Amino acid sequence: MKTTQQILQAAKAVSLALPLTTDAKNQALLAMADLLVAQQNVILEANAQDMDAARGHISEVMLDRLLLTSARIAAMAQGIRQVAALPDPVGKALATHTTPGGLLIEKTAVPMGVVAIIYESRPNVTSDAAALALKSGNVCVLRSGKEAWHSANAIVNVLQEALRSRGLAPEYIQLVQDTTRQSAAELMTAVGLVDLLIPRGGAGLIRACVENARVPCIQTGTGICHVYVDAAADQDMALAIIENAKTSRPSVCNAEEVCLVHRAIAAEFLPKLHQRLVTQRTAHGLAPVELRLCPQAAAVIPGTPAGPQDFDTEFLDYILAVKVVEDVFEAARHIAAHSTHHSEAIITQDECAARYFTQAVDSAAVYVNASTRFTDGGEFGLGCEMGISTQKLHARGPMGLAELCSYKYIIRGSGQIR
């Protein structure tokens, strides 16, 4: 078994080799996609091992994050093919100008180098991260959570076999063998070996990386996402969007956690919300949503009184905090105080309210009349994503190929001296 340091040293060595051509990268990606499907039984067996170990220790919605199926593996393969079809970002001229002295200065996209990704219980992150790293000319070192390690290991073995089949070094994609906190700490402090660290997981993981990393680190993932239902909302549209944003996959970071409702429509809208998320879902055999209600909302519909932390919690479950607000201005103030700057939405037919909301709300993705569940690399046309950045430097929102590149200046002269 390789140590984390040996893996990092091998990754660094590969990153310093001559860059791969676009064709070599695309052919390798297509081989990776094909082999994932061809060897899905091996991956599903490993995933079953992870699922058996996790049952009884994590919630049902978190088990769903961990689960792989033939359909999900097919989707992973399709994501890789979509990345292969995207333009190669490496070498792209981002800006060009000529100085008065005749120097041609070109700002050119280049790979980051070695990108380390620490993630938890979503095995599909393994192939997404590997595909994006390879296409953007980077070498990736993956560190899975122990709950998903067997699944991730099986996926990486398949991806490495595909690289070998195309004559490429398997060290372009590696999985850390140690799932203890020691390996995470080694990645966070691997100065000179890791060029970019991306944590994908819960608030605890993000906080640990931000506080302890000595290498460049992107803040990603934690999503306390809000949907604000304005007085001028189409209420049927609002109900459909809220149900989708909350229940289509509650365990992911772009799921809605807080619903804000304009005071003027609260008495009319809140009973509809309860009917849609609780009564109807129960009648249809679906998991009902537990509503955590502010005092004004609790005066209108039944539910659980909201506690002091309920508007600052990423539930990742069938739970929704509900608050009645005075207007769009209070909605924006509430979001500013409680948001993790991931994704927020306004439902309204009032263009002035929509314009104010999109300007005032400082999040990576701000929606008008659409579900927050669209904050996703695939949905944004990026093929897949490395994560959702909730910071402002250097990347924000879904991280695709462009966000995995840095740049350098290439200057062409004709003998100029200063």
Short mmCIF file of C-alpha atoms in Angstrom, two decimals:
data_model
loop_
_atom_site.label_atom_id
_atom_site.label_comp_id
_atom_site.label_asym_id
_atom_site.label_seq_id
_atom_site.Cartn_x
_atom_site.Cartn_y
_atom_site.Cartn_z
CA MET A 1 0.00 0.00 0.00
CA LYS A 2 1.37 3.40 -0.99
CA THR A 3 1.63 6.08 1.66
CA THR A 4 -0.01 9.45 1.09
CA GLN A 5 3.41 11.04 0.64
CA GLN A 6 4.38 8.47 -2.01
CA ILE A 7 1.13 9.17 -3.86
CA LEU A 8 1.76 12.91 -3.74
CA GLN A 9 5.34 12.52 -4.93
CA ALA A 10 4.19 10.38 -7.86
CA ALA A 11 1.47 12.91 -8.72
CA LYS A 12 3.96 15.77 -8.70
CA ALA A 13 6.33 13.87 -10.97
CA VAL A 14 3.56 13.25 -13.52
CA SER A 15 2.44 16.87 -13.37
CA LEU A 16 5.91 17.99 -14.45
CA ALA A 17 5.94 15.76 -17.56
CA LEU A 18 5.21 17.09 -21.02
CA PRO A 19 1.55 18.16 -21.33
CA LEU A 20 -0.90 15.76 -22.96
CA THR A 21 -2.38 16.66 -26.31
CA THR A 22 -6.09 17.37 -26.54
CA ASP A 23 -6.60 14.20 -28.56
CA ALA A 24 -4.75 12.07 -25.99
CA LYS A 25 -6.88 13.47 -23.20
CA ASN A 26 -10.14 12.97 -25.07
CA GLN A 27 -9.30 9.41 -26.09
CA ALA A 28 -8.43 8.58 -22.50
CA LEU A 29 -11.68 10.10 -21.26
CA LEU A 30 -13.75 8.11 -23.71
CA ALA A 31 -11.93 4.93 -22.66
CA MET A 32 -12.65 5.79 -19.02
CA ALA A 33 -16.36 6.23 -19.74
CA ASP A 34 -16.61 2.97 -21.69
CA LEU A 35 -14.77 0.95 -19.07
CA LEU A 36 -16.90 2.30 -16.22
CA VAL A 37 -19.96 0.83 -17.91
CA ALA A 38 -18.20 -2.37 -18.98
CA GLN A 39 -16.94 -3.05 -15.46
CA GLN A 40 -19.94 -1.76 -13.56
CA ASN A 41 -20.48 -5.10 -11.82
CA VAL A 42 -17.13 -4.77 -10.04
CA ILE A 43 -18.05 -1.24 -8.96
CA LEU A 44 -21.53 -2.26 -7.82
CA GLU A 45 -20.08 -5.11 -5.73
CA ALA A 46 -17.73 -2.68 -3.99
CA ASN A 47 -20.59 -0.24 -3.46
CA ALA A 48 -22.71 -3.01 -1.90
CA GLN A 49 -19.88 -3.56 0.58
CA ASP A 50 -19.94 0.15 1.51
CA MET A 51 -23.74 0.16 1.75
CA ASP A 52 -23.78 -2.88 4.04
CA ALA A 53 -21.25 -1.26 6.37
CA ALA A 54 -23.10 2.07 6.42
CA ARG A 55 -26.62 0.83 7.15
CA GLY A 56 -27.66 1.71 10.66
CA HIS A 57 -24.91 4.30 10.95
CA ILE A 58 -26.09 7.00 8.55
CA SER A 59 -29.55 8.30 7.60
CA GLU A 60 -31.61 7.03 4.68
CA VAL A 61 -31.00 10.19 2.66
CA MET A 62 -27.24 9.86 3.22
CA LEU A 63 -27.45 6.22 2.18
CA ASP A 64 -28.98 7.48 -1.05
CA ARG A 65 -25.89 9.67 -1.58
CA LEU A 66 -23.71 6.61 -1.15
CA LEU A 67 -25.73 4.28 -3.37
CA LEU A 68 -24.61 3.42 -6.89
CA THR A 69 -26.86 1.81 -9.50
CA SER A 70 -26.43 0.90 -13.14
CA ALA A 71 -28.26 4.11 -14.03
CA ARG A 72 -25.98 6.22 -11.85
CA ILE A 73 -22.87 4.61 -13.31
CA ALA A 74 -24.24 5.28 -16.80
CA ALA A 75 -24.74 8.91 -15.78
CA MET A 76 -21.16 9.06 -14.50
CA ALA A 77 -19.92 7.73 -17.84
CA GLN A 78 -22.06 10.23 -19.70
CA GLY A 79 -20.59 13.05 -17.62
CA ILE A 80 -17.10 11.96 -18.66
CA ARG A 81 -18.14 11.89 -22.32
CA GLN A 82 -19.56 15.39 -21.98
CA VAL A 83 -16.25 16.59 -20.57
CA ALA A 84 -14.44 14.98 -23.51
CA ALA A 85 -16.69 16.91 -25.90
CA LEU A 86 -15.89 20.29 -24.31
CA PRO A 87 -13.15 22.57 -25.69
CA ASP A 88 -9.71 22.08 -24.15
CA PRO A 89 -9.08 25.04 -21.83
CA VAL A 90 -5.31 24.58 -21.71
CA GLY A 91 -3.38 27.01 -23.91
CA LYS A 92 -6.39 29.22 -24.51
CA ALA A 93 -5.48 32.88 -24.97
CA LEU A 94 -7.47 34.70 -22.27
CA ALA A 95 -6.27 38.15 -23.33
CA THR A 96 -3.75 39.54 -25.79
CA HIS A 97 -2.31 43.01 -26.30
CA THR A 98 0.77 44.68 -27.73
CA THR A 99 2.69 47.27 -25.73
CA PRO A 100 3.89 50.57 -27.24
CA GLY A 101 7.35 49.03 -27.31
CA GLY A 102 6.20 46.17 -29.50
CA LEU A 103 5.97 43.36 -26.93
CA LEU A 104 3.14 40.93 -27.64
CA ILE A 105 1.73 39.92 -24.24
CA GLU A 106 -0.60 36.92 -24.11
CA LYS A 107 -2.40 35.78 -20.96
CA THR A 108 -2.61 32.00 -21.43
CA ALA A 109 -4.57 29.34 -19.50
CA VAL A 110 -2.42 26.65 -17.87
CA PRO A 111 -3.19 23.71 -15.54
CA MET A 112 -3.03 24.16 -11.78
CA GLY A 113 -0.78 21.11 -11.45
CA VAL A 114 -1.69 18.67 -8.67
CA VAL A 115 -5.29 19.05 -7.50
CA ALA A 116 -6.26 17.23 -4.29
CA ILE A 117 -9.92 16.57 -3.55
CA ILE A 118 -11.17 15.54 -0.11
CA TYR A 119 -14.74 14.29 -0.29
CA GLU A 120 -17.11 12.22 1.77
CA SER A 121 -19.85 9.78 0.82
CA ARG A 122 -20.59 10.44 -2.88
CA PRO A 123 -18.76 7.90 -5.06
CA ASN A 124 -19.71 9.71 -8.30
CA VAL A 125 -17.40 12.57 -7.26
CA THR A 126 -14.53 10.17 -8.02
CA SER A 127 -15.17 10.02 -11.75
CA ASP A 128 -16.35 13.64 -12.06
CA ALA A 129 -13.17 14.96 -10.43
CA ALA A 130 -10.92 12.63 -12.39
CA ALA A 131 -12.46 13.61 -15.73
CA LEU A 132 -12.29 17.35 -15.11
CA ALA A 133 -8.73 17.14 -13.79
CA LEU A 134 -7.50 15.15 -16.78
CA LYS A 135 -9.19 17.38 -19.39
CA SER A 136 -7.80 20.52 -17.75
CA GLY A 137 -4.28 19.04 -17.78
CA ASN A 138 -4.12 18.44 -14.03
CA VAL A 139 -3.16 15.43 -11.95
CA CYS A 140 -5.69 14.55 -9.25
CA VAL A 141 -5.21 12.98 -5.84
CA LEU A 142 -8.54 11.81 -4.45
CA ARG A 143 -9.21 11.28 -0.78
CA SER A 144 -12.59 9.59 -0.23
CA GLY A 145 -14.42 9.26 3.07
CA LYS A 146 -14.20 5.82 4.65
CA GLU A 147 -17.93 5.20 4.02
CA ALA A 148 -17.36 5.29 0.27
CA TRP A 149 -13.78 4.04 0.05
CA HIS A 150 -14.43 0.63 -1.51
CA SER A 151 -16.63 2.23 -4.17
CA ALA A 152 -14.08 4.95 -4.89
CA ASN A 153 -11.24 2.43 -5.02
CA ALA A 154 -13.08 0.26 -7.54
CA ILE A 155 -13.84 3.32 -9.70
CA VAL A 156 -10.21 4.52 -9.60
CA ASN A 157 -8.94 1.05 -10.51
CA VAL A 158 -11.18 1.09 -13.58
CA LEU A 159 -10.11 4.63 -14.54
CA GLN A 160 -6.44 3.74 -14.16
CA GLU A 161 -6.92 0.66 -16.34
CA ALA A 162 -8.42 2.92 -19.01
CA LEU A 163 -5.42 5.26 -18.78
CA ARG A 164 -3.03 2.34 -19.24
CA SER A 165 -5.01 1.17 -22.26
CA ARG A 166 -4.29 4.54 -23.88
CA GLY A 167 -0.62 4.51 -22.95
CA LEU A 168 -0.95 7.08 -20.14
CA ALA A 169 0.48 6.93 -16.64
CA PRO A 170 -2.06 5.70 -14.07
CA GLU A 171 -0.66 8.28 -11.63
CA TYR A 172 -2.77 10.95 -13.34
CA ILE A 173 -5.61 9.66 -11.13
CA GLN A 174 -4.80 8.32 -7.66
CA LEU A 175 -6.77 7.48 -4.53
CA VAL A 176 -5.34 7.97 -1.05
CA GLN A 177 -5.30 4.61 0.72
CA ASP A 178 -5.41 5.99 4.26
CA THR A 179 -8.91 7.12 5.33
CA THR A 180 -7.87 8.45 8.75
CA ARG A 181 -7.64 12.15 9.54
CA GLN A 182 -3.87 11.91 9.15
CA SER A 183 -4.13 11.65 5.37
CA ALA A 184 -6.43 14.67 5.20
CA ALA A 185 -3.96 16.63 7.29
CA GLU A 186 -1.14 15.56 4.97
CA LEU A 187 -3.01 16.89 1.95
CA MET A 188 -3.79 20.17 3.71
CA THR A 189 -0.12 20.75 4.51
CA ALA A 190 1.54 19.35 1.37
CA VAL A 191 3.27 22.60 0.41
CA GLY A 192 5.15 22.14 -2.86
CA LEU A 193 3.21 18.98 -3.74
CA VAL A 194 -0.44 20.13 -3.84
CA ASP A 195 -1.27 23.17 -5.98
CA LEU A 196 -4.98 23.32 -5.14
CA LEU A 197 -7.07 21.62 -2.43
CA ILE A 198 -10.82 21.22 -2.91
CA PRO A 199 -12.90 19.90 -0.02
CA ARG A 200 -16.35 18.54 -0.93
CA GLY A 201 -18.51 17.71 2.05
CA GLY A 202 -20.20 19.03 5.14
CA ALA A 203 -19.52 22.15 7.15
CA GLY A 204 -17.04 20.35 9.43
CA LEU A 205 -14.82 19.27 6.55
CA ILE A 206 -14.90 22.69 4.92
CA ARG A 207 -14.06 24.41 8.20
CA ALA A 208 -11.19 22.01 8.92
CA CYS A 209 -9.65 22.67 5.50
CA VAL A 210 -10.04 26.43 5.67
CA GLU A 211 -8.57 26.59 9.19
CA ASN A 212 -5.71 24.13 8.71
CA ALA A 213 -4.72 24.17 5.04
CA ARG A 214 -1.30 25.55 4.17
CA VAL A 215 -1.93 24.97 0.46
CA PRO A 216 -4.38 27.02 -1.65
CA CYS A 217 -7.90 25.88 -0.74
CA ILE A 218 -11.34 26.43 -2.29
CA GLN A 219 -14.35 26.68 0.01
CA THR A 220 -17.14 24.55 -1.42
CA GLY A 221 -20.33 22.77 -0.72
CA THR A 222 -22.20 23.84 2.38
CA GLY A 223 -25.57 25.03 1.14
CA ILE A 224 -28.17 26.73 3.29
CA CYS A 225 -30.24 27.56 0.21
CA HIS A 226 -33.28 29.88 0.40
CA VAL A 227 -36.42 30.18 -1.70
CA TYR A 228 -38.33 33.44 -1.17
CA VAL A 229 -42.00 33.49 -2.21
CA ASP A 230 -42.88 37.08 -3.01
CA ALA A 231 -46.33 38.68 -2.75
CA ALA A 232 -46.43 38.72 -6.56
CA ALA A 233 -45.52 35.04 -6.94
CA ASP A 234 -47.38 32.56 -9.11
CA GLN A 235 -48.26 30.33 -6.16
CA ASP A 236 -48.63 27.12 -8.15
CA MET A 237 -45.19 27.73 -9.63
CA ALA A 238 -43.82 28.41 -6.16
CA LEU A 239 -45.19 25.14 -4.78
CA ALA A 240 -43.72 23.13 -7.64
CA ILE A 241 -40.32 24.81 -7.29
CA ILE A 242 -40.23 24.39 -3.51
CA GLU A 243 -41.17 20.71 -3.67
CA ASN A 244 -38.47 20.12 -6.28
CA ALA A 245 -35.84 22.14 -4.44
CA LYS A 246 -36.54 20.40 -1.13
CA THR A 247 -37.49 16.83 -1.98
CA SER A 248 -35.97 15.79 -5.34
CA ARG A 249 -32.70 14.98 -3.56
CA PRO A 250 -32.56 16.48 -0.06
CA SER A 251 -29.05 15.19 0.70
CA VAL A 252 -27.26 17.47 -1.78
CA CYS A 253 -25.87 20.95 -1.27
CA ASN A 254 -28.22 22.70 -3.74
CA ALA A 255 -31.36 21.48 -1.96
CA GLU A 256 -33.55 24.13 -0.35
CA GLU A 257 -33.28 24.42 3.43
CA VAL A 258 -35.24 27.64 4.12
CA CYS A 259 -38.50 28.99 2.71
CA LEU A 260 -39.25 32.70 3.17
CA VAL A 261 -42.83 33.85 2.55
CA HIS A 262 -44.08 37.42 2.09
CA ARG A 263 -46.40 38.46 4.92
CA ALA A 264 -49.15 39.60 2.52
CA ILE A 265 -49.71 36.05 1.18
CA ALA A 266 -48.75 33.97 4.21
CA ALA A 267 -52.31 33.17 5.29
CA GLU A 268 -53.15 31.98 1.76
CA PHE A 269 -49.89 30.33 0.75
CA LEU A 270 -48.77 28.50 3.89
CA PRO A 271 -51.78 26.12 4.00
CA LYS A 272 -51.03 25.26 0.35
CA LEU A 273 -47.41 24.61 1.29
CA HIS A 274 -48.46 22.28 4.12
CA GLN A 275 -50.89 20.50 1.81
CA ARG A 276 -48.19 20.01 -0.87
CA LEU A 277 -45.24 18.99 1.30
CA VAL A 278 -46.98 17.12 4.12
CA THR A 279 -50.54 15.99 3.36
CA GLN A 280 -50.17 15.08 -0.32
CA ARG A 281 -46.77 13.46 0.05
CA THR A 282 -48.02 11.33 2.93
CA ALA A 283 -51.10 10.31 0.91
CA HIS A 284 -48.85 9.28 -2.00
CA GLY A 285 -46.54 7.21 0.18
CA LEU A 286 -43.70 9.73 -0.06
CA ALA A 287 -41.62 11.06 2.81
CA PRO A 288 -43.38 14.14 4.23
CA VAL A 289 -41.38 17.28 4.94
CA GLU A 290 -41.09 18.37 8.55
CA LEU A 291 -41.80 22.10 8.64
CA ARG A 292 -39.84 24.10 11.23
CA LEU A 293 -41.97 27.22 11.67
CA CYS A 294 -41.33 30.74 12.91
CA PRO A 295 -44.06 32.06 15.29
CA GLN A 296 -45.95 33.85 12.47
CA ALA A 297 -46.00 30.73 10.33
CA ALA A 298 -46.92 28.53 13.30
CA ALA A 299 -50.01 30.70 13.81
CA VAL A 300 -51.23 29.64 10.36
CA ILE A 301 -50.26 25.95 9.89
CA PRO A 302 -49.21 23.02 12.09
CA GLY A 303 -45.55 22.07 12.33
CA THR A 304 -42.54 22.10 14.63
CA PRO A 305 -41.60 25.41 16.28
CA ALA A 306 -38.32 26.59 14.79
CA GLY A 307 -35.40 26.49 17.18
CA PRO A 308 -32.59 29.07 17.38
CA GLN A 309 -30.37 27.10 14.95
CA ASP A 310 -32.98 26.04 12.39
CA PHE A 311 -32.31 28.97 10.07
CA ASP A 312 -28.57 28.25 10.16
CA THR A 313 -28.67 24.49 9.55
CA GLU A 314 -27.98 22.48 6.41
CA PHE A 315 -30.49 19.73 7.19
CA LEU A 316 -29.74 17.46 4.20
CA ASP A 317 -33.03 15.77 5.05
CA TYR A 318 -36.80 16.15 4.63
CA ILE A 319 -36.83 19.23 6.87
CA LEU A 320 -37.63 22.81 5.83
CA ALA A 321 -37.36 25.94 7.95
CA VAL A 322 -40.17 28.41 7.17
CA LYS A 323 -40.20 32.12 8.02
CA VAL A 324 -42.68 34.89 7.25
CA VAL A 325 -40.96 38.13 6.19
CA GLU A 326 -42.27 41.64 5.68
CA ASP A 327 -41.10 42.06 2.07
CA VAL A 328 -38.28 41.40 -0.39
CA PHE A 329 -36.04 43.75 1.59
CA GLU A 330 -36.36 41.71 4.78
CA ALA A 331 -35.92 38.52 2.72
CA ALA A 332 -32.60 39.82 1.40
CA ARG A 333 -31.52 40.88 4.91
CA HIS A 334 -32.38 37.45 6.30
CA ILE A 335 -30.42 35.73 3.54
CA ALA A 336 -27.43 38.01 4.16
CA ALA A 337 -27.47 37.03 7.84
CA HIS A 338 -27.98 33.27 7.40
CA SER A 339 -26.86 32.22 3.91
CA THR A 340 -23.74 30.22 3.06
CA HIS A 341 -23.64 32.09 -0.29
CA HIS A 342 -24.50 29.00 -2.33
CA SER A 343 -27.88 29.30 -4.11
CA GLU A 344 -30.98 31.41 -3.47
CA ALA A 345 -34.21 31.90 -5.42
CA ILE A 346 -37.05 34.40 -5.65
CA ILE A 347 -40.46 33.42 -6.99
CA THR A 348 -42.21 36.50 -8.31
CA GLN A 349 -43.92 38.12 -11.30
CA ASP A 350 -42.73 41.55 -10.13
CA GLU A 351 -39.70 42.52 -12.20
CA CYS A 352 -38.69 45.24 -9.72
CA ALA A 353 -38.64 42.73 -6.85
CA ALA A 354 -36.67 40.27 -8.98
CA ARG A 355 -34.15 42.93 -9.96
CA TYR A 356 -33.65 44.01 -6.35
CA PHE A 357 -33.24 40.39 -5.20
CA THR A 358 -30.65 39.51 -7.83
CA GLN A 359 -28.65 42.65 -7.05
CA ALA A 360 -28.90 42.49 -3.25
CA VAL A 361 -28.34 38.77 -2.67
CA ASP A 362 -24.62 37.91 -2.59
CA SER A 363 -24.53 34.21 -3.48
CA ALA A 364 -22.81 32.15 -6.16
CA ALA A 365 -26.14 31.42 -7.90
CA VAL A 366 -29.25 33.60 -7.69
CA TYR A 367 -32.43 32.35 -9.39
CA VAL A 368 -35.64 34.02 -10.53
CA ASN A 369 -38.56 31.58 -10.84
CA ALA A 370 -36.45 28.40 -10.91
CA SER A 371 -35.30 25.70 -8.51
CA THR A 372 -31.98 25.94 -6.69
CA ARG A 373 -31.37 22.33 -7.75
CA PHE A 374 -29.96 23.60 -11.06
CA THR A 375 -26.71 24.73 -9.39
CA ASP A 376 -24.73 21.90 -10.89
CA GLY A 377 -21.88 21.65 -13.36
CA GLY A 378 -23.79 19.36 -15.71
CA GLU A 379 -26.86 21.58 -15.68
CA PHE A 380 -24.69 24.63 -16.33
CA GLY A 381 -23.15 22.96 -19.39
CA LEU A 382 -19.78 22.28 -17.75
CA GLY A 383 -19.94 18.51 -18.31
CA CYS A 384 -19.74 17.81 -14.59
CA GLU A 385 -18.24 19.69 -11.67
CA MET A 386 -15.38 19.60 -9.20
CA GLY A 387 -17.57 21.24 -6.57
CA ILE A 388 -19.61 24.37 -5.91
CA SER A 389 -17.39 27.21 -4.77
CA THR A 390 -19.06 29.54 -2.26
CA GLN A 391 -16.14 31.96 -2.10
CA LYS A 392 -15.16 34.70 -4.54
CA LEU A 393 -11.48 33.98 -5.32
CA HIS A 394 -10.56 32.49 -7.73
CA ALA A 395 -13.67 30.47 -8.56
CA ARG A 396 -17.35 30.90 -7.72
CA GLY A 397 -20.29 28.56 -8.30
CA PRO A 398 -19.96 25.23 -10.15
CA MET A 399 -16.27 24.56 -10.84
CA GLY A 400 -15.63 23.25 -14.32
CA LEU A 401 -12.61 23.15 -16.61
CA ALA A 402 -11.90 26.88 -16.62
CA GLU A 403 -11.84 27.01 -12.81
CA LEU A 404 -9.18 24.26 -12.73
CA CYS A 405 -6.81 26.42 -14.73
CA SER A 406 -4.51 29.21 -13.70
CA TYR A 407 -2.73 31.39 -16.24
CA LYS A 408 0.66 32.70 -17.17
CA TYR A 409 1.85 35.53 -19.36
CA ILE A 410 3.75 34.65 -22.51
CA ILE A 411 5.62 37.64 -23.90
CA ARG A 412 7.05 37.71 -27.44
CA GLY A 413 9.59 40.31 -28.40
CA SER A 414 12.07 41.18 -31.11
CA GLY A 415 15.11 42.07 -29.02
CA GLN A 416 13.56 44.69 -26.72
CA ILE A 417 15.53 45.69 -23.59
CA ARG A 418 14.40 47.87 -20.72
#
